[in-house]
Tab-separated table of C-alpha atoms in Angstrom:
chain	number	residue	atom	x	y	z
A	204	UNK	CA	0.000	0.000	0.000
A	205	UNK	CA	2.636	2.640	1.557
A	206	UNK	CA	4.671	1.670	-2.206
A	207	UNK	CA	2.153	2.142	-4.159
A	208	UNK	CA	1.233	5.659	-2.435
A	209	UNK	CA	4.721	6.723	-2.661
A	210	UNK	CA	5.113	6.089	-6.418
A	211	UNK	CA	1.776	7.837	-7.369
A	212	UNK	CA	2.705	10.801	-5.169
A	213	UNK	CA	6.504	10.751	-7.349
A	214	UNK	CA	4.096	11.029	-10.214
A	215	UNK	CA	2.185	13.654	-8.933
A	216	UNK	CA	5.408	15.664	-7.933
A	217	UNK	CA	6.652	14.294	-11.641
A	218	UNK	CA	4.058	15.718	-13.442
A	219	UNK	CA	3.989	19.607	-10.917
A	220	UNK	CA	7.882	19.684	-12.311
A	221	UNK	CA	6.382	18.782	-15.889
A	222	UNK	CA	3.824	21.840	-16.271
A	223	UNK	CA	6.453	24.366	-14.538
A	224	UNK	CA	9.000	23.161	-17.384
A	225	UNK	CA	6.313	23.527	-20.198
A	226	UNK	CA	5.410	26.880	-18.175
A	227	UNK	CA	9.172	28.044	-18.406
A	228	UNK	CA	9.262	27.197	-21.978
A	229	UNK	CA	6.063	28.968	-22.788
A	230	UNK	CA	6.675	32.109	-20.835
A	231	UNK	CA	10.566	32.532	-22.231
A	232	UNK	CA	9.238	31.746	-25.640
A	233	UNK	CA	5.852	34.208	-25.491
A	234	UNK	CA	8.284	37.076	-23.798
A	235	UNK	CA	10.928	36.999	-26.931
A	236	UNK	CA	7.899	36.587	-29.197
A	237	UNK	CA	6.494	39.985	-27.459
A	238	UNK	CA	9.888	41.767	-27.643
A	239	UNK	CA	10.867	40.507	-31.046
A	240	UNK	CA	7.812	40.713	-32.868
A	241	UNK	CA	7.823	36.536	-33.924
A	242	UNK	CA	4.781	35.376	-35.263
A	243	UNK	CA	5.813	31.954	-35.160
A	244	UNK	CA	7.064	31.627	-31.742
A	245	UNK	CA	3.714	33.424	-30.472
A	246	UNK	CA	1.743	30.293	-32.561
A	247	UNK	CA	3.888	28.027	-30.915
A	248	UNK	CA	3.090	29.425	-27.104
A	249	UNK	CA	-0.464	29.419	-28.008
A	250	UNK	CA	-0.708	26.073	-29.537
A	251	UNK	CA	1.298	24.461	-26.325
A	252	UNK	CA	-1.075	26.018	-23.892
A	253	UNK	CA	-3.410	22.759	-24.664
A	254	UNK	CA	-0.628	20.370	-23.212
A	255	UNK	CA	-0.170	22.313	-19.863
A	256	UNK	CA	-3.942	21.989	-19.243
A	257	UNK	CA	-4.086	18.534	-20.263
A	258	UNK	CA	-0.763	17.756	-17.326
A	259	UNK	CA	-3.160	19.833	-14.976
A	260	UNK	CA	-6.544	17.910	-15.534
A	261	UNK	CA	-4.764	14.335	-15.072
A	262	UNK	CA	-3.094	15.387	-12.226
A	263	UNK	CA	-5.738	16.731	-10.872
A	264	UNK	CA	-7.780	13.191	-11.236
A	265	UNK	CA	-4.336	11.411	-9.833
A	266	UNK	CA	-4.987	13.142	-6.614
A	267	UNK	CA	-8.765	12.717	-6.493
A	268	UNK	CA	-7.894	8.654	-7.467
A	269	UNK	CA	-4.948	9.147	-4.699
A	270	UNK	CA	-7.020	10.098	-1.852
A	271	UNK	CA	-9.947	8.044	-2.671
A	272	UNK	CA	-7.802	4.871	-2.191
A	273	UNK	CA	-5.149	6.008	-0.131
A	274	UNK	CA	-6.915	8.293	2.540
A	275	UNK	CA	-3.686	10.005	3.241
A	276	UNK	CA	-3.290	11.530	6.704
A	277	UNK	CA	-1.022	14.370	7.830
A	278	UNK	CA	2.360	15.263	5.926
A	279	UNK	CA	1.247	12.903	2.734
A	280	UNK	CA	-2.558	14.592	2.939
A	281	UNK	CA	-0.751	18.215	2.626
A	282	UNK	CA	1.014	17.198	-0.196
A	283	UNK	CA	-1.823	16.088	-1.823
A	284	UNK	CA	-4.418	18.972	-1.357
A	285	UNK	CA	-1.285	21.467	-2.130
A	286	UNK	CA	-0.400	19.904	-5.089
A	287	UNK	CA	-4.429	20.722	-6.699
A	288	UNK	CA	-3.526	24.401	-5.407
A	289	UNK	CA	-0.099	24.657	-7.092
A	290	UNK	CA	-1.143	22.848	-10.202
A	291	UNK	CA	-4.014	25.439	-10.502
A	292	UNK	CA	-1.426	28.079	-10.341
A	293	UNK	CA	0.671	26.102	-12.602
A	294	UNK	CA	-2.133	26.441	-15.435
A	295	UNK	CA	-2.649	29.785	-14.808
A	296	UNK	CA	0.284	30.423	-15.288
A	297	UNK	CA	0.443	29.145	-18.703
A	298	UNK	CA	-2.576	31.334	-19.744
A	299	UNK	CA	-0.903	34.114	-18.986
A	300	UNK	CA	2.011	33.561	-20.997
A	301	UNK	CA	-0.492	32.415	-23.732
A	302	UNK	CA	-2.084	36.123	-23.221
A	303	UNK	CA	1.422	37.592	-23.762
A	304	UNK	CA	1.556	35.797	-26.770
A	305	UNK	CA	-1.525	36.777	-27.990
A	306	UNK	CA	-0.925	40.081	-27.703
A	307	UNK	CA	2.642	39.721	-29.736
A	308	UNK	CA	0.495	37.413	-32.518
A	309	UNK	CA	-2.676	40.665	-32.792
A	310	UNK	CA	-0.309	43.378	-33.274
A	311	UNK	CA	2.514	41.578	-35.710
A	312	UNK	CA	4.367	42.593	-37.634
A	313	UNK	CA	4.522	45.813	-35.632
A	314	UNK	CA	6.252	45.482	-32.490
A	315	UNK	CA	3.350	45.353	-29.636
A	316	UNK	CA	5.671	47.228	-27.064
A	317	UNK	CA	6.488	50.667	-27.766
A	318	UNK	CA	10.151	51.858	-27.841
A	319	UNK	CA	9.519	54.052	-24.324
A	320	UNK	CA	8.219	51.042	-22.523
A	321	UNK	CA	10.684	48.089	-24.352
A	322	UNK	CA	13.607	48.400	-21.577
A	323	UNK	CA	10.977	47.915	-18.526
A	324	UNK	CA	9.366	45.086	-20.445
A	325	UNK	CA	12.746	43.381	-21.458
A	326	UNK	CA	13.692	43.655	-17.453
A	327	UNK	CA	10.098	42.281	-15.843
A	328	UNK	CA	10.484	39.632	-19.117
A	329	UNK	CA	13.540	38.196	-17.499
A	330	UNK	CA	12.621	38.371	-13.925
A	331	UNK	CA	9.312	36.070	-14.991
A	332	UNK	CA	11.546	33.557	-16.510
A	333	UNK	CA	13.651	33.572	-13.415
A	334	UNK	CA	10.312	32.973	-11.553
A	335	UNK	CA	9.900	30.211	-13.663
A	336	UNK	CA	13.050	28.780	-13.970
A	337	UNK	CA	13.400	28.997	-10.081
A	338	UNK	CA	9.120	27.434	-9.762
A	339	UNK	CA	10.740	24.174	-11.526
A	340	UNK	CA	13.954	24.102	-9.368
A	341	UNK	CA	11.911	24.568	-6.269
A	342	UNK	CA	9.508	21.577	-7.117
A	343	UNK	CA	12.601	19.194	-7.311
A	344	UNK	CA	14.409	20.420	-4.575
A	345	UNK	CA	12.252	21.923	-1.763
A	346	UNK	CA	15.250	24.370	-0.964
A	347	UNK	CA	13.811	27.474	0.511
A	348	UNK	CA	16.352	29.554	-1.033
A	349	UNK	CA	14.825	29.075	-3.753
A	350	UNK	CA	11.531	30.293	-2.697
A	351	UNK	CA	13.196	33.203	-1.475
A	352	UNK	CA	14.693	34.239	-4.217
A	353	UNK	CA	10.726	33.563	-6.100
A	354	UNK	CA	9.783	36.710	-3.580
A	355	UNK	CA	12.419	39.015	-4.585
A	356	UNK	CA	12.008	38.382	-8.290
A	357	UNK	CA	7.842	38.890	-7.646
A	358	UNK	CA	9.258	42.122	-5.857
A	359	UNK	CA	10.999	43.515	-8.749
A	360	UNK	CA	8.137	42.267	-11.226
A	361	UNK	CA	6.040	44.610	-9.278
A	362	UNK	CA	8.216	47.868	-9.202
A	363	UNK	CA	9.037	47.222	-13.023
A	364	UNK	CA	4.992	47.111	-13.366
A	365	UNK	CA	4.825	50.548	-11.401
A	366	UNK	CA	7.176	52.141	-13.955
A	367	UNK	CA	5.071	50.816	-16.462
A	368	UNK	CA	2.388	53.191	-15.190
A	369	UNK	CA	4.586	55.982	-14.325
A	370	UNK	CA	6.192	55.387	-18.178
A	371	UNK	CA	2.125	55.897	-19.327
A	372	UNK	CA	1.381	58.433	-17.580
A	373	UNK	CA	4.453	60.603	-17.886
A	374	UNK	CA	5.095	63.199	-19.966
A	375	UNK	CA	7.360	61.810	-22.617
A	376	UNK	CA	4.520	59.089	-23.347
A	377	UNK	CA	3.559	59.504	-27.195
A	378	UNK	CA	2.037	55.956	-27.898
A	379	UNK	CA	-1.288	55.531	-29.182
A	380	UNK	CA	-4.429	54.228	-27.110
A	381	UNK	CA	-3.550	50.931	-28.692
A	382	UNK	CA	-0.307	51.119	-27.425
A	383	UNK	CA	-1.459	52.000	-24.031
A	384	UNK	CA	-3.846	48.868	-23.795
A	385	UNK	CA	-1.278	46.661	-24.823
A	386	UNK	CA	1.137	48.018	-22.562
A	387	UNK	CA	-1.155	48.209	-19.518
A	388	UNK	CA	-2.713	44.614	-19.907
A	389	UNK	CA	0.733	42.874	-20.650
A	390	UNK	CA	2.087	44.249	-17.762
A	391	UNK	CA	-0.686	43.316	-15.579
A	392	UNK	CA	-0.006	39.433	-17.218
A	393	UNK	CA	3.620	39.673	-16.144
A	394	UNK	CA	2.102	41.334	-12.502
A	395	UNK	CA	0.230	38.030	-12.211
A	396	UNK	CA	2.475	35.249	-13.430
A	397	UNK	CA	4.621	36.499	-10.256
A	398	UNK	CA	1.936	36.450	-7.765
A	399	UNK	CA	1.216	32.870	-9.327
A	400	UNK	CA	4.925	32.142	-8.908
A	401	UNK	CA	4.823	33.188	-5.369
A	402	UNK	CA	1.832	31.268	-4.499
A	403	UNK	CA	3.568	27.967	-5.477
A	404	UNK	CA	6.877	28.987	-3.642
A	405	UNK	CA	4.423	29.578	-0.257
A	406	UNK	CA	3.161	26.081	-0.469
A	407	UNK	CA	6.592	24.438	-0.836
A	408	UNK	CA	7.507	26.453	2.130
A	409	UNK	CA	4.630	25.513	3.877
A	410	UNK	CA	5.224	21.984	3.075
A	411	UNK	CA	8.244	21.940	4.345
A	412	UNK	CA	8.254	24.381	7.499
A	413	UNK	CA	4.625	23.773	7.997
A	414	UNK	CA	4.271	27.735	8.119
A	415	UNK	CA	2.827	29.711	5.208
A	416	UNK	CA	4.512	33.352	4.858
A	417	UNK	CA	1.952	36.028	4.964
A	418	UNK	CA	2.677	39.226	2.225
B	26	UNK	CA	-19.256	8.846	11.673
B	27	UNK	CA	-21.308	9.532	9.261
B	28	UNK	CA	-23.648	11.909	10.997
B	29	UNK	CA	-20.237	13.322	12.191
B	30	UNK	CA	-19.418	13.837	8.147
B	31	UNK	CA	-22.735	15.031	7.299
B	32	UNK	CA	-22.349	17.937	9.435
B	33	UNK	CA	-19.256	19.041	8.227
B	34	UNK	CA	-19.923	18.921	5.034
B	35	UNK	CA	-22.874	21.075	5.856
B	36	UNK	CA	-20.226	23.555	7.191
B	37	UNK	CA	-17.987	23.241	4.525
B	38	UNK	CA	-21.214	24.283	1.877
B	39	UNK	CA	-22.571	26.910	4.513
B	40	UNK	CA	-19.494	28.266	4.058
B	41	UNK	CA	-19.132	28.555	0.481
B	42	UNK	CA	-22.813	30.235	0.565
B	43	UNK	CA	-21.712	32.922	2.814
B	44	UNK	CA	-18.040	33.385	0.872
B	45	UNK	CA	-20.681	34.112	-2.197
B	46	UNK	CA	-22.902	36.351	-0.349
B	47	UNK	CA	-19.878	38.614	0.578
B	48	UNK	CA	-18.790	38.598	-2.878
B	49	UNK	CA	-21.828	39.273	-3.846
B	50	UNK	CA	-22.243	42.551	-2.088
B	51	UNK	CA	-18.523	43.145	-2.471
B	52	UNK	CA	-19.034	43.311	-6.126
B	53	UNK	CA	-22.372	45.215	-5.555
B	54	UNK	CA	-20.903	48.330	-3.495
B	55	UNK	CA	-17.696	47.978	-6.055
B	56	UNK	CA	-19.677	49.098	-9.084
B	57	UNK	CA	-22.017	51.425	-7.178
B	58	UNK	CA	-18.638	53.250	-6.165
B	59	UNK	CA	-16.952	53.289	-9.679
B	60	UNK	CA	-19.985	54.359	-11.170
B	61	UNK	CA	-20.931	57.079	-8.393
B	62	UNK	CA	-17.277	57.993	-7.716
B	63	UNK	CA	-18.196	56.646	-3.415
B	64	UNK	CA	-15.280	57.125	-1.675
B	65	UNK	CA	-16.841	55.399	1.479
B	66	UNK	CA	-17.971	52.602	-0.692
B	67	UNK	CA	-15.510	52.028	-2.068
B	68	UNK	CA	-13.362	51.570	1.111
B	69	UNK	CA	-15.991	49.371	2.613
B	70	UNK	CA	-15.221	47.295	-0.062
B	71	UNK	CA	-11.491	47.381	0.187
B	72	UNK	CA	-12.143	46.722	4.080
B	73	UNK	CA	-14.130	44.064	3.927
B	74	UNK	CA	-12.078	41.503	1.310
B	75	UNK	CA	-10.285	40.553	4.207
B	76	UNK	CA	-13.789	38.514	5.683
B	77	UNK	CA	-13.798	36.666	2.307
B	78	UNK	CA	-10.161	36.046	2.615
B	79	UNK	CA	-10.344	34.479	6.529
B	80	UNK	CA	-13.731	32.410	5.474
B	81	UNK	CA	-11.544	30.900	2.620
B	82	UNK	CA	-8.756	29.671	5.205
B	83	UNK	CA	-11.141	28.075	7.448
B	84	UNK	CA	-13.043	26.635	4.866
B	85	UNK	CA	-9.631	25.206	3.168
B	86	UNK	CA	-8.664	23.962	6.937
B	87	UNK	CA	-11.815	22.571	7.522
B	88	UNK	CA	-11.783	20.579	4.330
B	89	UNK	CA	-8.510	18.992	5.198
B	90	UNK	CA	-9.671	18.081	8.435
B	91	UNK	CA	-12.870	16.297	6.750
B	92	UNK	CA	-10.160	14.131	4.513
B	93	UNK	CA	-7.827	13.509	7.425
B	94	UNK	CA	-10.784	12.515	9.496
B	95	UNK	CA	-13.087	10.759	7.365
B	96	UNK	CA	-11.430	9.734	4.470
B	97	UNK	CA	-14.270	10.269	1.741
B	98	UNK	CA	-14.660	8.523	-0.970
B	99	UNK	CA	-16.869	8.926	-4.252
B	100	UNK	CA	-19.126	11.753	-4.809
B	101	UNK	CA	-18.882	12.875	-0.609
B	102	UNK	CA	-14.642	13.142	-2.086
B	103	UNK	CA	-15.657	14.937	-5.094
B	104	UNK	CA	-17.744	17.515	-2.944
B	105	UNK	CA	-14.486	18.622	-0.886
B	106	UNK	CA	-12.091	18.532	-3.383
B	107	UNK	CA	-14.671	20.934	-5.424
B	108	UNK	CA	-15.057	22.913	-2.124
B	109	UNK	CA	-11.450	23.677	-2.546
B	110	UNK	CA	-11.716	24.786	-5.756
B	111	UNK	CA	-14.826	27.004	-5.768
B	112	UNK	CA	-13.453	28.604	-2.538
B	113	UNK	CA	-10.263	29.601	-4.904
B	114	UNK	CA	-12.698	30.952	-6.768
B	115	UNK	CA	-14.809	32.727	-4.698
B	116	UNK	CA	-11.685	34.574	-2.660
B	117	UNK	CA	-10.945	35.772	-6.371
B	118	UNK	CA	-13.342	36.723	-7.388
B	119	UNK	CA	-13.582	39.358	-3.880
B	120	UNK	CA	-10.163	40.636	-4.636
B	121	UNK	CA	-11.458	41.609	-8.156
B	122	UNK	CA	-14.152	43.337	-6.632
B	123	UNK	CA	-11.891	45.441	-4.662
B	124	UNK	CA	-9.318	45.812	-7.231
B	125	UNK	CA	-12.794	47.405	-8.940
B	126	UNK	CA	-12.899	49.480	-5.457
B	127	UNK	CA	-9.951	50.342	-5.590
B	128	UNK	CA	-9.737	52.483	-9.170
B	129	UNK	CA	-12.565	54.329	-7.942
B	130	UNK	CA	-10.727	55.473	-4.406
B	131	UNK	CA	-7.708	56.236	-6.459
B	132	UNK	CA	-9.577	58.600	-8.911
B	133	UNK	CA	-12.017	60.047	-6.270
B	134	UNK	CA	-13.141	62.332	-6.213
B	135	UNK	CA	-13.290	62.213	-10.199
B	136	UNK	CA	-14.902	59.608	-11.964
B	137	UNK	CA	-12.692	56.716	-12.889
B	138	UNK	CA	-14.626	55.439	-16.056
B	139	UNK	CA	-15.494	58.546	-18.848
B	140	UNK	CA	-18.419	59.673	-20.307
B	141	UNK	CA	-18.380	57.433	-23.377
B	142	UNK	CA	-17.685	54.079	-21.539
B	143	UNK	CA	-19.823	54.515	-18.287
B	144	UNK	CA	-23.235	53.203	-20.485
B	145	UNK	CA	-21.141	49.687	-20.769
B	146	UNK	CA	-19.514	49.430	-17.705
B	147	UNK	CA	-23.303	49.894	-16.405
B	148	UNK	CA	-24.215	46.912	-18.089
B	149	UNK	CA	-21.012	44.894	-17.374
B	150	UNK	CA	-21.495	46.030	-13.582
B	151	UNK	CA	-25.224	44.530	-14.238
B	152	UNK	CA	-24.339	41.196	-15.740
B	153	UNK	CA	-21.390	40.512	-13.014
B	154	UNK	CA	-23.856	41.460	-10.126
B	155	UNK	CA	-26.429	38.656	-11.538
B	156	UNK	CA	-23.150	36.503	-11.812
B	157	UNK	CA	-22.600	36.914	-7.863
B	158	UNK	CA	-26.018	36.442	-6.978
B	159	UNK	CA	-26.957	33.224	-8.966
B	160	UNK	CA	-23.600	31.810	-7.888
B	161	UNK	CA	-25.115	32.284	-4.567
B	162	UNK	CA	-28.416	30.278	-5.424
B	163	UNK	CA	-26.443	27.853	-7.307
B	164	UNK	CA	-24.447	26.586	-4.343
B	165	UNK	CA	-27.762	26.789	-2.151
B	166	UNK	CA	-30.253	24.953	-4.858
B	167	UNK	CA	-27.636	23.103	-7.097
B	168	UNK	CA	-30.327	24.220	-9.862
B	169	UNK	CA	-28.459	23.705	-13.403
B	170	UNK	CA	-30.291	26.025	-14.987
B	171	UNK	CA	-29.069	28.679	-12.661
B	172	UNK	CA	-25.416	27.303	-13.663
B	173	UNK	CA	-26.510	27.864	-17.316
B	174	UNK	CA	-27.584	31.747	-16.526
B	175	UNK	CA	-24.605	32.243	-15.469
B	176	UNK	CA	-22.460	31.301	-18.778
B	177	UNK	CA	-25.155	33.499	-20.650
B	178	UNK	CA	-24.232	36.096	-18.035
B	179	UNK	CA	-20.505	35.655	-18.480
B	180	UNK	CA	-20.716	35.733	-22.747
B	181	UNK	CA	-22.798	39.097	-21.997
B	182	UNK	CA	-19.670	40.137	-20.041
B	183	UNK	CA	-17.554	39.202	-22.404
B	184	UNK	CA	-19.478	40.789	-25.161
B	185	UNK	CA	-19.208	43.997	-23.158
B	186	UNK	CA	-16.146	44.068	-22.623
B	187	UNK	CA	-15.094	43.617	-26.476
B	188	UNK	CA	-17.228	47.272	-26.725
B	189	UNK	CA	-14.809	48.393	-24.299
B	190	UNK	CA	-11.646	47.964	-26.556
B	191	UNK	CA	-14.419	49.419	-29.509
B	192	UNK	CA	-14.869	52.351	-27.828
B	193	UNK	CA	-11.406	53.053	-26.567
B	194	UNK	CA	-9.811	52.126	-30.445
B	195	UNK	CA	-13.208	54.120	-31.965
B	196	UNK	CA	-12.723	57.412	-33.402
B	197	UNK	CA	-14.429	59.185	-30.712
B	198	UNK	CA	-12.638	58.802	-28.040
B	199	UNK	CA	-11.110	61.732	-26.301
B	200	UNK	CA	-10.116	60.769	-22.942
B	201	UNK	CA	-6.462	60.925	-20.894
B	202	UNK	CA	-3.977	58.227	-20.762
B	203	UNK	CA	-5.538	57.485	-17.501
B	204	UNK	CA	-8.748	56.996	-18.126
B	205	UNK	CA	-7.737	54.621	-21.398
B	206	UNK	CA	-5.366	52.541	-18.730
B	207	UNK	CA	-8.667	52.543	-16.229
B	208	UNK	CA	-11.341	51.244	-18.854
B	209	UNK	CA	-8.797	48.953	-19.869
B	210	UNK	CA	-8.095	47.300	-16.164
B	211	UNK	CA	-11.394	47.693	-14.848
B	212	UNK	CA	-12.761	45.730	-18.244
B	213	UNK	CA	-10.383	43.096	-17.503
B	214	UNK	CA	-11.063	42.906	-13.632
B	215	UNK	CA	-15.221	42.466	-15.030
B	216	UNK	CA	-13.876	39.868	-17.177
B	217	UNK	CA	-12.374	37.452	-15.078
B	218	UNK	CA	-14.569	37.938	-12.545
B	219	UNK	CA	-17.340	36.390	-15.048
B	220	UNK	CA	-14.847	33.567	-15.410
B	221	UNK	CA	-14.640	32.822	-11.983
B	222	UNK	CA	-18.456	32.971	-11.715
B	223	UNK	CA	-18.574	29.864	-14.674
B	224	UNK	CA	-15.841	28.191	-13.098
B	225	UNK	CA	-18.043	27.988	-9.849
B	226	UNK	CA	-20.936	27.180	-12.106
B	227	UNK	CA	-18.998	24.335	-14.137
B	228	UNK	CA	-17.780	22.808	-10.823
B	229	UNK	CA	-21.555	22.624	-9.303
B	230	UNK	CA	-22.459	21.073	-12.693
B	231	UNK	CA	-19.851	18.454	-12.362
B	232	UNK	CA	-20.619	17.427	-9.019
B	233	UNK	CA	-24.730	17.025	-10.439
B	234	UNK	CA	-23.820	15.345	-13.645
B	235	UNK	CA	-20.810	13.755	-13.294
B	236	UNK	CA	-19.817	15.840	-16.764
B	237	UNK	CA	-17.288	18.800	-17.155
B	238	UNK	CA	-19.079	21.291	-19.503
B	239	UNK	CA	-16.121	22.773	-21.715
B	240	UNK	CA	-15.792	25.928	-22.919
């Protein structure tokens, strides 16, 4: 019995480490597609989305199958329940660098970022991959470190969002209303994808100190 | 034991009821104070998220106590692992009513939304508001059809907030940076809140029907 929970729960934890790679991918790929103006790289993004939310719905139905027959108590009951949350976040996720990319694919073959705003966008593109990157670390190794370091890049994510708005609203903005959509919702999908990165990064920690870090 | 289970689960859907009855005026009050420009409102809105947010964590802790304790299996499983879910939900769908809140404190005492957008944002406000209230009679009654009014609710949101975009791209508009960054977050904050609302609606249906309506 105790085998049999232990290698469904590897697949579950398998599977978490699965979706953050395909979310890694997706997000890296849907933030050069945004900065570079690539059609086909923003077709590619949108087209994977489907396999992220196919990882999230059978690992959703592992759990449901894994506590129907397990009843897991305690430690192994944690992992279970926070593995629906993070998944969820997991998928999420990868709509929102699906969004980016949709954004990059409706405006092509002009570039959807204007010229003002590229440098911000370039900066809160690499701290999301580093969220990302880091997510997938932090599912295979627990280090809290790790999570840490999720925070901090979530931290700078938001001040690069703020100078977004202050980039907007200043007086050197010349974009178009167009342009100020584009740049407002794209940086309210980056704004997201952190907080979804830091959600996952407050379970581990809660798995594993059995405290969850308040904002 | 089973009387024992009964009783939680009880709690556990009492719970989710009263989560949707706070979003519910949360949303209410959020609209009323974008569209009035209600400073008090609108910080009895921002106030009160954190009720939503604590019914959420006792709800979650409460549902992990029912699987520790009792082990569910079947449908009485499916019914707290939904819980979980729809509480997600729920708590989201509160913080995008006070994100909503929130635009208006930050433009009062001016009004947030201009002239040529307030007519839809009316109607969005509408359609959301029915969203929050059947999700309320949905978890009470488990009526589908209810669940069903509340996609046609959503696709009138979404319909909505396509005019949005129309009006802000459209030749006639005339308003500030500001204002074009305000219809375009508050549109989006309407949006997913309708999500939410049919992901609540799809969940209920599942647990009825045993089927997963897709989009």
């Amino acid at each position: 019995m105790r085998q049999i929970f232990e290698a469904e729960l590897q697949q579950v934890g398998d599977d978490l480490t699965e979706m953050s790679r395909l979310v890694e991918s997706a997000i890296t790929r849907a933030g050069t597609a945004l900065l570079e103006a690539d059609l086909r790289l923003a077709q590619e993004v949108i087209a994977s989305d489907k396999t992220i939310d196919a990882i999230e719905s059978s690992l959703d139905e592992r759990c449901v199958h894994l506590l129907a027959q397990q009843a897991p108590v305690a430690t192994d009951l944690r992992v279970v329940v926070s593995a629906l949350r993070m998944s969820a976040s997991l998928e999420r996720m990868g709509d929102l660098a699906r969004h980016v990319a949709q954004v990059a694919r409706g405006r092509y073959p002009a570039q959807a970022i204007v010229p003002e705003a590229r440098d911000t966008f370039a900066k809160m593109h690499d701290a999301a991959v580093r969220v990302a990157q880091r997510t997938t670390r932090l599912l295979a190794t627990r280090d809290l470190e790790v999570a840490e370091a999720i925070e901090r890049d979530d931290d700078i994510i938001d001040e690069l969002h703020q100078q977004t708005f202050a980039t907007l609203l200043g007086p050197a903005w010349s974009g178009t209303v167009q342009e100020a959509v584009d740049v407002t919702l794209v940086g309210r999908y980056y704004e997201r994808f952190g907080d979804h990165g830091v959600s996952v990064a407050r379970r581990v920690t809660f798995l594993v100190t059995g405290d969850f870090p308040e904002d």
